[in-house]
Short mmCIF file of C-alpha atoms and ligand atoms in Angstrom, two decimals:
data_model
loop_
_atom_site.label_atom_id
_atom_site.label_comp_id
_atom_site.label_asym_id
_atom_site.label_seq_id
_atom_site.Cartn_x
_atom_site.Cartn_y
_atom_site.Cartn_z
CA UNK A 1 109.76 119.70 129.24
CA UNK A 2 106.46 120.80 127.70
CA UNK A 3 105.01 118.47 125.10
CA UNK A 4 105.12 121.17 122.43
CA UNK A 5 108.73 122.07 122.98
CA UNK A 6 110.99 120.95 120.18
CA UNK A 7 112.86 118.03 121.63
CA UNK A 8 116.40 117.24 120.77
CA UNK A 9 117.32 114.23 122.82
CA UNK A 10 121.00 113.54 122.71
CA UNK A 11 121.32 110.03 124.04
CA UNK A 12 124.54 109.26 122.23
CA UNK A 13 126.75 111.27 119.93
CA UNK A 14 124.84 110.30 116.74
CA UNK A 15 121.41 109.67 118.23
CA UNK A 16 119.33 112.79 117.62
CA UNK A 17 115.56 112.45 117.62
CA UNK A 18 113.82 113.99 114.59
CA UNK A 19 111.38 116.87 115.08
CA UNK A 20 107.78 115.63 115.17
CA UNK A 21 105.60 115.97 112.07
CA UNK A 22 102.04 117.15 112.66
CA UNK A 23 99.44 114.93 110.99
CA UNK A 24 95.80 115.98 110.81
CA UNK A 25 93.15 113.28 110.49
CA UNK A 26 89.62 114.61 110.00
CA UNK A 27 86.67 112.36 110.80
CA UNK A 28 88.99 110.74 113.33
CA UNK A 29 86.16 109.29 115.42
CA UNK A 30 84.85 107.37 112.40
CA UNK A 31 85.78 103.89 111.30
CA UNK A 32 88.66 104.77 108.94
CA UNK A 33 89.94 107.24 111.54
CA UNK A 34 89.92 104.56 114.22
CA UNK A 35 91.99 102.25 112.00
CA UNK A 36 94.26 105.02 110.73
CA UNK A 37 95.44 106.88 113.83
CA UNK A 38 97.23 103.87 115.42
CA UNK A 39 98.94 103.17 112.09
CA UNK A 40 100.23 106.77 111.98
CA UNK A 41 101.30 106.57 115.63
CA UNK A 42 103.23 103.35 114.94
CA UNK A 43 105.20 104.82 112.05
CA UNK A 44 103.38 103.10 109.17
CA UNK A 45 102.86 106.44 107.44
CA UNK A 46 106.10 108.35 107.99
CA UNK A 47 108.62 105.74 109.03
CA UNK A 48 109.76 103.97 112.17
CA UNK A 49 112.05 106.78 113.34
CA UNK A 50 109.72 109.72 112.68
CA UNK A 51 107.93 111.16 115.74
CA UNK A 52 104.43 112.48 115.09
CA UNK A 53 101.86 114.75 116.70
CA UNK A 54 98.30 113.74 115.83
CA UNK A 55 95.64 116.39 115.28
CA UNK A 56 92.21 114.72 115.27
CA UNK A 57 89.11 116.58 114.12
CA UNK A 58 85.50 115.49 114.27
CA UNK A 59 82.13 117.19 114.70
CA UNK A 60 80.37 118.01 117.97
CA UNK A 61 78.06 114.92 118.08
CA UNK A 62 81.19 112.74 117.88
CA UNK A 63 83.20 114.72 120.47
CA UNK A 64 82.89 112.12 123.22
CA UNK A 65 83.85 109.24 120.93
CA UNK A 66 86.79 111.33 119.66
CA UNK A 67 87.96 111.81 123.22
CA UNK A 68 87.71 108.04 123.69
CA UNK A 69 90.05 107.55 120.71
CA UNK A 70 92.49 109.99 122.31
CA UNK A 71 92.32 108.01 125.58
CA UNK A 72 93.12 104.80 123.69
CA UNK A 73 96.06 106.41 121.91
CA UNK A 74 97.48 107.44 125.28
CA UNK A 75 96.85 103.95 126.66
CA UNK A 76 98.69 102.34 123.75
CA UNK A 77 101.88 104.23 124.77
CA UNK A 78 103.21 104.58 121.22
CA UNK A 79 106.85 105.70 121.50
CA UNK A 80 106.64 107.84 118.33
CA UNK A 81 103.50 109.68 119.41
CA UNK A 82 104.56 112.95 121.02
CA UNK A 83 101.17 114.58 121.51
CA UNK A 84 97.50 114.24 120.55
CA UNK A 85 95.08 117.07 119.90
CA UNK A 86 91.43 115.98 119.75
CA UNK A 87 89.12 118.80 118.82
CA UNK A 88 85.90 119.86 117.13
CA UNK A 89 87.42 123.24 116.27
CA UNK A 90 88.59 123.23 112.66
CA UNK A 91 91.07 126.09 113.22
CA UNK A 92 92.74 124.35 116.16
CA UNK A 93 92.82 121.12 114.14
CA UNK A 94 94.48 122.68 111.09
CA UNK A 95 96.99 124.91 112.86
CA UNK A 96 100.57 124.08 111.95
CA UNK A 97 99.85 120.74 110.30
CA UNK A 98 102.34 119.29 107.79
CA UNK A 99 100.12 116.48 106.48
CA UNK A 100 96.31 116.56 106.29
CA UNK A 101 94.37 113.34 105.74
CA UNK A 102 90.79 114.36 105.06
CA UNK A 103 88.53 111.46 106.00
CA UNK A 104 85.66 113.43 107.56
CA UNK A 105 82.34 113.20 105.80
CA UNK A 106 79.38 110.95 105.20
CA UNK A 107 80.10 107.45 103.86
CA UNK A 108 78.06 105.70 101.20
CA UNK A 109 75.56 103.17 102.49
CA UNK A 110 74.28 100.04 100.73
CA UNK A 111 72.37 100.94 97.57
CA UNK A 112 73.76 104.49 97.33
CA UNK A 113 75.92 105.78 94.47
CA UNK A 114 78.72 108.23 95.20
CA UNK A 115 76.66 111.01 93.64
CA UNK A 116 74.16 110.55 96.48
CA UNK A 117 76.73 111.67 99.04
CA UNK A 118 77.97 114.54 96.90
CA UNK A 119 76.00 117.45 98.31
CA UNK A 120 76.73 116.60 101.95
CA UNK A 121 80.43 116.25 101.36
CA UNK A 122 81.44 118.99 98.93
CA UNK A 123 80.20 121.72 101.24
CA UNK A 124 82.38 120.31 104.05
CA UNK A 125 85.40 120.44 101.71
CA UNK A 126 84.71 124.00 100.68
CA UNK A 127 84.64 125.09 104.35
CA UNK A 128 87.71 123.10 105.38
CA UNK A 129 89.72 124.38 102.39
CA UNK A 130 89.91 127.86 103.86
CA UNK A 131 90.84 126.59 107.33
CA UNK A 132 93.73 124.62 105.83
CA UNK A 133 94.80 127.51 103.64
CA UNK A 134 94.92 129.92 106.57
CA UNK A 135 96.30 127.71 109.33
CA UNK A 136 98.23 124.72 107.99
CA UNK A 137 101.97 124.88 107.26
CA UNK A 138 102.72 126.45 103.87
CA UNK A 139 103.91 123.21 102.33
CA UNK A 140 101.21 121.03 103.88
CA UNK A 141 100.49 117.87 101.84
CA UNK A 142 96.78 117.05 101.59
CA UNK A 143 95.22 113.65 100.94
CA UNK A 144 91.43 113.54 100.50
CA UNK A 145 89.89 110.17 101.34
CA UNK A 146 86.21 111.07 101.86
CA UNK A 147 83.96 110.47 98.88
CA UNK A 148 83.52 111.63 96.23
CA UNK A 149 87.28 111.77 96.81
CA UNK A 150 88.44 113.27 93.49
CA UNK A 151 85.76 115.93 93.45
CA UNK A 152 86.14 116.79 97.16
CA UNK A 153 89.86 117.26 96.49
CA UNK A 154 89.08 119.47 93.51
CA UNK A 155 86.72 121.62 95.59
CA UNK A 156 89.37 121.85 98.31
CA UNK A 157 91.90 122.97 95.69
CA UNK A 158 89.57 125.56 94.18
CA UNK A 159 88.70 127.09 97.55
CA UNK A 160 92.29 127.07 98.85
CA UNK A 161 94.05 128.81 95.96
CA UNK A 162 97.19 129.57 97.94
CA UNK A 163 97.93 125.88 98.64
CA UNK A 164 100.17 124.70 95.77
CA UNK A 165 98.02 122.51 93.50
CA UNK A 166 100.70 119.77 93.59
CA UNK A 167 99.99 119.44 97.33
CA UNK A 168 96.35 118.40 96.92
CA UNK A 169 95.71 114.76 96.10
CA UNK A 170 93.06 112.10 96.56
CA UNK A 171 93.18 108.43 97.46
CA UNK A 172 93.11 105.87 94.63
CA UNK A 173 95.86 103.79 96.22
CA UNK A 174 93.20 101.54 97.70
CA UNK A 175 92.00 100.70 94.17
CA UNK A 176 95.63 100.24 93.09
CA UNK A 177 96.24 97.83 95.97
CA UNK A 178 92.98 96.02 95.25
CA UNK A 179 94.10 95.47 91.64
CA UNK A 180 97.49 94.11 92.80
CA UNK A 181 95.61 91.82 95.20
CA UNK A 182 93.34 90.46 92.45
CA UNK A 183 96.31 89.66 90.17
CA UNK A 184 98.22 87.94 92.97
CA UNK A 185 95.13 85.86 93.85
CA UNK A 186 94.59 84.88 90.23
CA UNK A 187 98.22 83.79 89.76
CA UNK A 188 98.52 82.43 93.30
CA UNK A 189 101.68 84.45 93.95
CA UNK A 190 102.79 86.96 96.58
CA UNK A 191 101.30 90.42 96.14
CA UNK A 192 104.79 91.90 96.68
CA UNK A 193 105.85 90.22 93.41
CA UNK A 194 103.31 92.22 91.37
CA UNK A 195 103.90 95.84 90.34
CA UNK A 196 102.94 98.72 88.09
CA UNK A 197 99.22 98.40 87.79
CA UNK A 198 97.54 101.74 87.00
CA UNK A 199 94.27 103.17 88.24
CA UNK A 200 93.15 105.84 85.79
CA UNK A 201 90.50 108.38 86.67
CA UNK A 202 87.85 108.54 89.33
CA UNK A 203 87.66 106.61 92.62
CA UNK A 204 84.30 105.25 91.49
CA UNK A 205 82.85 102.44 89.45
CA UNK A 206 84.09 104.11 86.23
CA UNK A 207 87.76 103.91 87.27
CA UNK A 208 89.96 102.02 84.83
CA UNK A 209 92.30 99.47 86.43
CA UNK A 210 94.89 98.97 83.67
CA UNK A 211 97.14 95.90 83.62
CA UNK A 212 98.95 96.72 80.35
CA UNK A 213 102.26 97.41 82.13
CA UNK A 214 101.99 95.09 85.13
CA UNK A 215 105.00 92.87 85.70
CA UNK A 216 105.50 89.89 87.96
CA UNK A 217 108.80 88.95 89.56
CA UNK A 218 109.56 85.27 89.32
CA UNK A 219 112.65 83.06 89.55
CA UNK A 220 113.34 83.75 85.84
CA UNK A 221 113.09 87.56 86.17
CA UNK A 222 110.28 89.98 85.32
CA UNK A 223 107.39 88.80 83.17
CA UNK A 224 104.32 90.68 81.93
CA UNK A 225 101.29 89.72 84.02
CA UNK A 226 99.16 89.61 80.88
CA UNK A 227 101.36 86.83 79.47
CA UNK A 228 101.22 84.83 82.72
CA UNK A 229 97.47 85.25 83.13
CA UNK A 230 96.93 84.38 79.45
CA UNK A 231 93.25 85.26 79.60
CA UNK A 232 92.55 88.64 78.03
CA UNK A 233 88.83 88.07 78.30
CA UNK A 234 89.11 87.85 82.11
CA UNK A 235 91.40 90.89 82.24
CA UNK A 236 89.04 92.98 80.13
CA UNK A 237 85.85 92.03 81.96
CA UNK A 238 85.79 90.31 85.34
CA UNK A 239 89.06 91.74 86.65
CA UNK A 240 88.09 95.33 85.83
CA UNK A 241 84.59 94.90 87.24
CA UNK A 242 85.83 93.30 90.47
CA UNK A 243 88.19 96.19 91.17
CA UNK A 244 85.60 98.81 90.19
CA UNK A 245 82.95 97.22 92.39
CA UNK A 246 85.13 96.20 95.34
CA UNK A 247 83.99 99.11 97.53
CA UNK A 248 80.34 98.10 97.00
CA UNK A 249 81.18 94.42 97.68
CA UNK A 250 82.78 95.36 101.02
CA UNK A 251 79.73 97.48 101.94
CA UNK A 252 77.48 94.52 101.09
CA UNK A 253 79.55 92.14 103.21
CA UNK A 254 80.28 94.37 106.22
CA UNK A 255 77.29 96.72 106.02
CA UNK A 256 79.99 99.36 106.43
CA UNK A 257 82.46 100.71 103.90
CA UNK A 258 86.06 99.53 103.83
CA UNK A 259 88.12 100.88 106.70
CA UNK A 260 91.29 98.95 107.49
CA UNK A 261 92.27 98.70 103.82
CA UNK A 262 91.43 102.38 103.28
CA UNK A 263 93.54 103.39 106.30
CA UNK A 264 96.45 101.20 105.24
CA UNK A 265 96.33 102.54 101.68
CA UNK A 266 96.24 106.13 102.98
CA UNK A 267 99.49 105.36 104.84
CA UNK A 268 100.97 103.88 101.64
CA UNK A 269 99.98 107.00 99.68
CA UNK A 270 101.61 109.46 102.10
CA UNK A 271 104.65 107.26 102.79
CA UNK A 272 105.52 106.94 99.10
CA UNK A 273 104.82 110.64 98.46
CA UNK A 274 107.06 111.77 101.32
CA UNK A 275 109.75 109.07 101.28
CA UNK A 276 109.71 108.16 97.56
CA UNK A 277 108.58 105.26 95.39
CA UNK A 278 110.97 102.30 95.05
CA UNK A 279 113.10 102.37 91.87
CA UNK A 280 111.28 100.95 88.84
CA UNK A 281 107.89 101.10 90.55
CA UNK A 282 105.03 103.50 90.20
CA UNK A 283 101.85 103.97 92.21
CA UNK A 284 98.46 105.52 91.49
CA UNK A 285 97.50 108.88 92.98
CA UNK A 286 94.63 111.23 92.27
CA UNK A 287 96.39 114.46 91.25
CA UNK A 288 95.56 117.70 89.44
CA UNK A 289 95.70 116.94 85.74
CA UNK A 290 98.25 118.86 83.68
CA UNK A 291 96.80 117.51 80.43
CA UNK A 292 99.02 114.39 80.36
CA UNK A 293 97.58 111.53 78.27
CA UNK A 294 94.97 113.92 76.88
CA UNK A 295 93.10 114.14 80.21
CA UNK A 296 91.57 117.61 80.51
CA UNK A 297 93.21 119.88 83.07
CA UNK A 298 90.91 121.15 85.80
CA UNK A 299 90.20 117.66 87.14
CA UNK A 300 91.71 115.61 89.95
CA UNK A 301 92.35 112.38 88.05
CA UNK A 302 94.24 109.24 89.07
CA UNK A 303 97.49 108.74 87.14
CA UNK A 304 100.55 106.52 87.51
CA UNK A 305 103.15 108.55 89.41
CA UNK A 306 106.64 108.17 90.80
CA UNK A 307 107.70 110.18 93.85
CA UNK A 308 111.06 111.60 94.83
CA UNK A 309 112.06 114.14 97.48
CA UNK A 310 108.46 114.77 98.45
CA UNK A 311 107.24 115.49 94.88
CA UNK A 312 105.16 113.31 92.58
CA UNK A 313 105.53 113.24 88.78
CA UNK A 314 103.19 111.62 86.31
CA UNK A 315 104.85 108.70 84.49
CA UNK A 316 105.13 109.81 80.86
CA UNK A 317 105.32 108.00 77.55
CA UNK A 318 103.21 104.91 78.27
CA UNK A 319 101.53 103.44 75.18
CA UNK A 320 97.75 103.72 75.32
CA UNK A 321 95.72 101.37 73.12
CA UNK A 322 92.18 101.97 71.91
CA UNK A 323 90.57 99.90 74.69
CA UNK A 324 92.41 101.92 77.35
CA UNK A 325 91.67 105.24 75.62
CA UNK A 326 87.93 104.63 75.71
CA UNK A 327 87.99 103.68 79.39
CA UNK A 328 90.27 106.59 80.37
CA UNK A 329 87.95 109.04 78.60
CA UNK A 330 84.80 107.56 80.15
CA UNK A 331 86.07 108.09 83.68
CA UNK A 332 87.29 111.61 82.78
CA UNK A 333 83.80 112.37 81.50
CA UNK A 334 82.29 111.22 84.79
CA UNK A 335 84.64 113.58 86.64
CA UNK A 336 83.58 116.47 84.40
CA UNK A 337 79.94 115.70 85.26
CA UNK A 338 80.74 115.37 88.99
CA UNK A 339 82.50 118.72 88.91
CA UNK A 340 79.47 120.50 87.52
CA UNK A 341 77.17 118.66 89.95
CA UNK A 342 79.45 119.70 92.83
CA UNK A 343 79.27 123.33 91.79
CA UNK A 344 75.49 123.11 91.51
CA UNK A 345 75.38 121.71 95.08
CA UNK A 346 77.45 124.65 96.31
CA UNK A 347 75.24 127.29 94.68
N1 NAD B 1 88.95 107.01 98.76
C1 NAD B 1 88.78 105.80 99.26
O1 NAD B 1 89.47 104.85 98.84
C2 NAD B 1 87.79 105.53 100.36
C3 NAD B 1 87.71 104.26 100.91
C4 NAD B 1 86.80 104.03 101.95
C5 NAD B 1 85.97 105.06 102.40
N2 NAD B 1 86.07 106.28 101.81
C6 NAD B 1 85.26 107.40 102.31
O2 NAD B 1 85.87 107.91 103.51
C7 NAD B 1 84.90 108.61 104.27
C8 NAD B 1 84.91 108.16 105.73
O3 NAD B 1 84.50 106.81 105.83
P1 NAD B 1 84.24 106.13 107.27
O4 NAD B 1 83.83 104.75 106.98
O5 NAD B 1 85.36 106.42 108.19
O6 NAD B 1 82.95 106.94 107.72
P2 NAD B 1 82.42 107.18 109.21
O7 NAD B 1 81.03 107.67 109.09
O8 NAD B 1 82.69 105.99 110.07
O9 NAD B 1 83.36 108.37 109.72
C9 NAD B 1 83.28 109.65 109.19
C10 NAD B 1 83.55 110.60 110.32
O10 NAD B 1 83.56 111.92 109.77
C11 NAD B 1 82.96 112.75 110.73
N3 NAD B 1 82.56 114.01 110.11
C12 NAD B 1 81.39 114.32 109.47
N4 NAD B 1 81.43 115.60 109.10
C13 NAD B 1 82.63 116.10 109.47
C14 NAD B 1 83.23 117.37 109.38
N5 NAD B 1 82.58 118.40 108.80
N6 NAD B 1 84.46 117.54 109.89
C15 NAD B 1 85.11 116.52 110.50
N7 NAD B 1 84.58 115.30 110.65
C16 NAD B 1 83.35 115.10 110.14
C17 NAD B 1 81.81 111.93 111.29
O11 NAD B 1 81.33 112.43 112.53
C18 NAD B 1 82.48 110.57 111.43
O12 NAD B 1 83.09 110.40 112.69
C19 NAD B 1 83.57 108.35 103.57
O13 NAD B 1 83.30 109.46 102.74
C20 NAD B 1 83.85 107.11 102.74
O14 NAD B 1 82.98 107.00 101.65
C21 NAD B 1 86.95 106.53 100.82
O1 LMR B 2 82.80 102.48 97.67
C1 LMR B 2 82.63 103.19 98.66
O2 LMR B 2 81.71 104.00 98.77
C2 LMR B 2 83.60 103.10 99.81
C3 LMR B 2 84.97 103.33 99.39
O3 LMR B 2 85.13 104.38 98.52
C4 LMR B 2 85.63 102.09 98.87
O4 LMR B 2 86.13 102.11 97.75
O5 LMR B 2 85.68 101.09 99.61
#
């Protein structure tokens, strides 16, 4: 049977293998790509019974390394991995994909701000928007990881007008997970017992990690994290700063930007989007603003969302105090500035 043929393996009356889902990873020869593709092939993104076909894109200078990644994927003999396409041709990479994880681009190096990588990256996202629009599946879900992630996603949305705007998102789940991690460390509890942090805004040092609604599961039920931490000064200063600056701290320590945590969080983002968020839990996703919470539309902004049947919805009705309002507006203002800078880079 050819690898591309739709397989229906009937091994027992009720045992029918699902059709493979095609997942594009751009920048697949890079460090996030190298961590991400085995996670996808193992089922960490789409579930342990979901076959996948990986489409890996990189640029010509990385073609040999990309082929090496393909060789390793074959060598790992992942049962869920039905085929691997490794290419430097953007059309071949985008054709027929159901999920696109856009990691390709230039990472920030020590001492650089995200704005420094803006001009290199937004032009890549403008070009790849049209390839996705023309060649991906109509309902393709897009996750932009490469920085500046929110603004790259916005450029992709603007230059791919026929992709539904709800299908274009950016990664702030890493920041969300970092905030959960900091709270669990502070309280010396399991991270799985902490939920409902919010990352508002930009995946940058202006993001606002908000603990106002975080709860902790303990033997006597759910308790607000704020009450258990009992140190508002820490929550308003050091905690926020640590989460905002975590990317820079990893770069300082590794001399490379975060990769395994970024790859794992990208899997979390797509898994929850496609398979749904657990009841009573929300996650943070960078999505196209509809004006909720007074955030201007026309920006890709991180909100708390729940997901069901492959659709995200912004959690509504949360109380916003004055401290939060100021921080939410500051990060929105940075995104407005980034948007105009991005357009000036494209002109
Ligand atoms: N949103 C987040 O939470 C988050 C977290 C970590 C890193 N990042 C960002 O993710 C991106 C990738 O990081 P990395 O550490 O893997 O970088 P990397 O340099 O190791 O890999 C990037 C890869 O992209 C490739 N590439 C460059 N231009 C391309 C193009 N036009 N098409 C396809 N591929 C192209 C490069 O050849 C390279 O292999 C960076 O922009 C980084 O800042 C985002
Ligand atoms: O901060 C960076 O530039 C890398 C990445 O976005 C991160 O958050 O780790």
